[in-house]
């Protein structure tokens, strides 16, 4: 885990923390208003990244190349 749980907000939002770090961060999140606010700001990022991935896949699938 990072030196401070505050550094794990983005990893948590993206769902890339391992099980132990995920649990530690969730405990931290319950008491940390700063991380709660940052997580709210990041809440749309995973969906946006998925949309970009789909768009790129569709673009590559219809004969266009992506760079």
PDB file of C-alpha atoms in Angstrom:
ATOM      1  CA  UNK A   1       0.000   0.000   0.000  1.00  0.00           C
ATOM      2  CA  UNK A   2       1.041   3.613  -0.458  1.00  0.00           C
ATOM      3  CA  UNK A   3       2.696   5.431   2.433  1.00  0.00           C
ATOM      4  CA  UNK A   4      -0.646   7.160   3.081  1.00  0.00           C
ATOM      5  CA  UNK A   5      -4.117   5.892   2.214  1.00  0.00           C
ATOM      6  CA  UNK A   6      -4.803   9.323   0.699  1.00  0.00           C
ATOM      7  CA  UNK A   7      -2.675   8.271  -2.263  1.00  0.00           C
ATOM      8  CA  UNK A   8      -4.945   5.298  -2.995  1.00  0.00           C
ATOM      9  CA  UNK A   9      -8.084   7.249  -3.970  1.00  0.00           C
ATOM     10  CA  UNK A  10      -7.520   6.945  -7.718  1.00  0.00           C
ATOM     11  CA  UNK A  11      -6.535   3.276  -7.496  1.00  0.00           C
ATOM     12  CA  UNK A  12      -9.655   2.627  -5.428  1.00  0.00           C
ATOM     13  CA  UNK A  13     -11.865   4.494  -7.913  1.00  0.00           C
ATOM     14  CA  UNK A  14     -10.426   2.436 -10.768  1.00  0.00           C
ATOM     15  CA  UNK A  15     -10.767  -0.819  -8.833  1.00  0.00           C
ATOM     16  CA  UNK A  16      -7.098  -1.761  -9.041  1.00  0.00           C
ATOM     17  CA  UNK A  17      -6.234  -2.127  -5.349  1.00  0.00           C
ATOM     18  CA  UNK A  18      -5.502  -5.638  -4.142  1.00  0.00           C
ATOM     19  CA  UNK A  19      -7.900  -7.067  -1.559  1.00  0.00           C
ATOM     20  CA  UNK A  20      -5.867  -6.029   1.479  1.00  0.00           C
ATOM     21  CA  UNK A  21      -5.285  -2.465   0.278  1.00  0.00           C
ATOM     22  CA  UNK A  22      -8.936  -2.208  -0.728  1.00  0.00           C
ATOM     23  CA  UNK A  23     -10.053  -3.116   2.789  1.00  0.00           C
ATOM     24  CA  UNK A  24      -7.552  -0.742   4.394  1.00  0.00           C
ATOM     25  CA  UNK A  25      -8.647   2.088   2.136  1.00  0.00           C
ATOM     26  CA  UNK A  26     -12.342   1.464   2.796  1.00  0.00           C
ATOM     27  CA  UNK A  27     -11.710   1.733   6.540  1.00  0.00           C
ATOM     28  CA  UNK A  28      -9.800   4.956   5.960  1.00  0.00           C
ATOM     29  CA  UNK A  29     -12.499   6.290   3.644  1.00  0.00           C
ATOM     30  CA  UNK A  30     -15.169   5.959   6.326  1.00  0.00           C
ATOM     31  CA  UNK A  31     -13.435   8.650   8.407  1.00  0.00           C
ATOM     32  CA  UNK A  32     -11.720  10.836   5.799  1.00  0.00           C
ATOM     33  CA  UNK A  33     -13.886  13.594   4.343  1.00  0.00           C
ATOM     34  CA  UNK A  34     -11.064  14.693   2.029  1.00  0.00           C
ATOM     35  CA  UNK A  35     -10.885  11.255   0.382  1.00  0.00           C
ATOM     36  CA  UNK A  36     -14.684  11.007   0.254  1.00  0.00           C
ATOM     37  CA  UNK A  37     -14.825  14.313  -1.642  1.00  0.00           C
ATOM     38  CA  UNK A  38     -12.042  13.275  -4.017  1.00  0.00           C
ATOM     39  CA  UNK A  39     -13.748   9.941  -4.654  1.00  0.00           C
ATOM     40  CA  UNK A  40     -16.997  11.742  -5.517  1.00  0.00           C
ATOM     41  CA  UNK A  41     -15.059  13.877  -8.021  1.00  0.00           C
ATOM     42  CA  UNK A  42     -13.535  10.745  -9.566  1.00  0.00           C
ATOM     43  CA  UNK A  43     -16.738   8.697  -9.628  1.00  0.00           C
ATOM     44  CA  UNK A  44     -17.302   9.145 -13.376  1.00  0.00           C
ATOM     45  CA  UNK A  45     -13.720   8.363 -14.443  1.00  0.00           C
ATOM     46  CA  UNK A  46     -14.055   4.543 -14.724  1.00  0.00           C
ATOM     47  CA  UNK A  47     -17.139   4.875 -16.945  1.00  0.00           C
ATOM     48  CA  UNK A  48     -15.460   7.498 -19.113  1.00  0.00           C
ATOM     49  CA  UNK A  49     -12.405   5.290 -19.558  1.00  0.00           C
ATOM     50  CA  UNK A  50     -14.651   2.366 -20.535  1.00  0.00           C
ATOM     51  CA  UNK A  51     -16.394   4.584 -23.113  1.00  0.00           C
ATOM     52  CA  UNK A  52     -13.049   5.613 -24.613  1.00  0.00           C
ATOM     53  CA  UNK A  53     -11.971   1.968 -24.752  1.00  0.00           C
ATOM     54  CA  UNK A  54     -15.228   1.012 -26.529  1.00  0.00           C
ATOM     55  CA  UNK A  55     -14.890   3.901 -28.976  1.00  0.00           C
ATOM     56  CA  UNK A  56     -11.328   2.898 -29.814  1.00  0.00           C
ATOM     57  CA  UNK A  57     -12.358  -0.730 -30.257  1.00  0.00           C
ATOM     58  CA  UNK A  58     -15.200   0.292 -32.561  1.00  0.00           C
ATOM     59  CA  UNK A  59     -12.911   2.559 -34.558  1.00  0.00           C
ATOM     60  CA  UNK A  60     -10.379  -0.226 -35.029  1.00  0.00           C
ATOM     61  CA  UNK A  61     -13.110  -2.693 -35.948  1.00  0.00           C
ATOM     62  CA  UNK A  62     -14.516  -0.649 -38.810  1.00  0.00           C
ATOM     63  CA  UNK A  63     -11.330  -0.482 -40.841  1.00  0.00           C
ATOM     64  CA  UNK A  64      -9.873   2.693 -39.398  1.00  0.00           C
ATOM     65  CA  UNK A  65      -6.556   2.593 -37.614  1.00  0.00           C
ATOM     66  CA  UNK A  66      -5.865   4.292 -34.343  1.00  0.00           C
ATOM     67  CA  UNK A  67      -2.595   5.859 -33.295  1.00  0.00           C
TER      68      UNK A  67
END
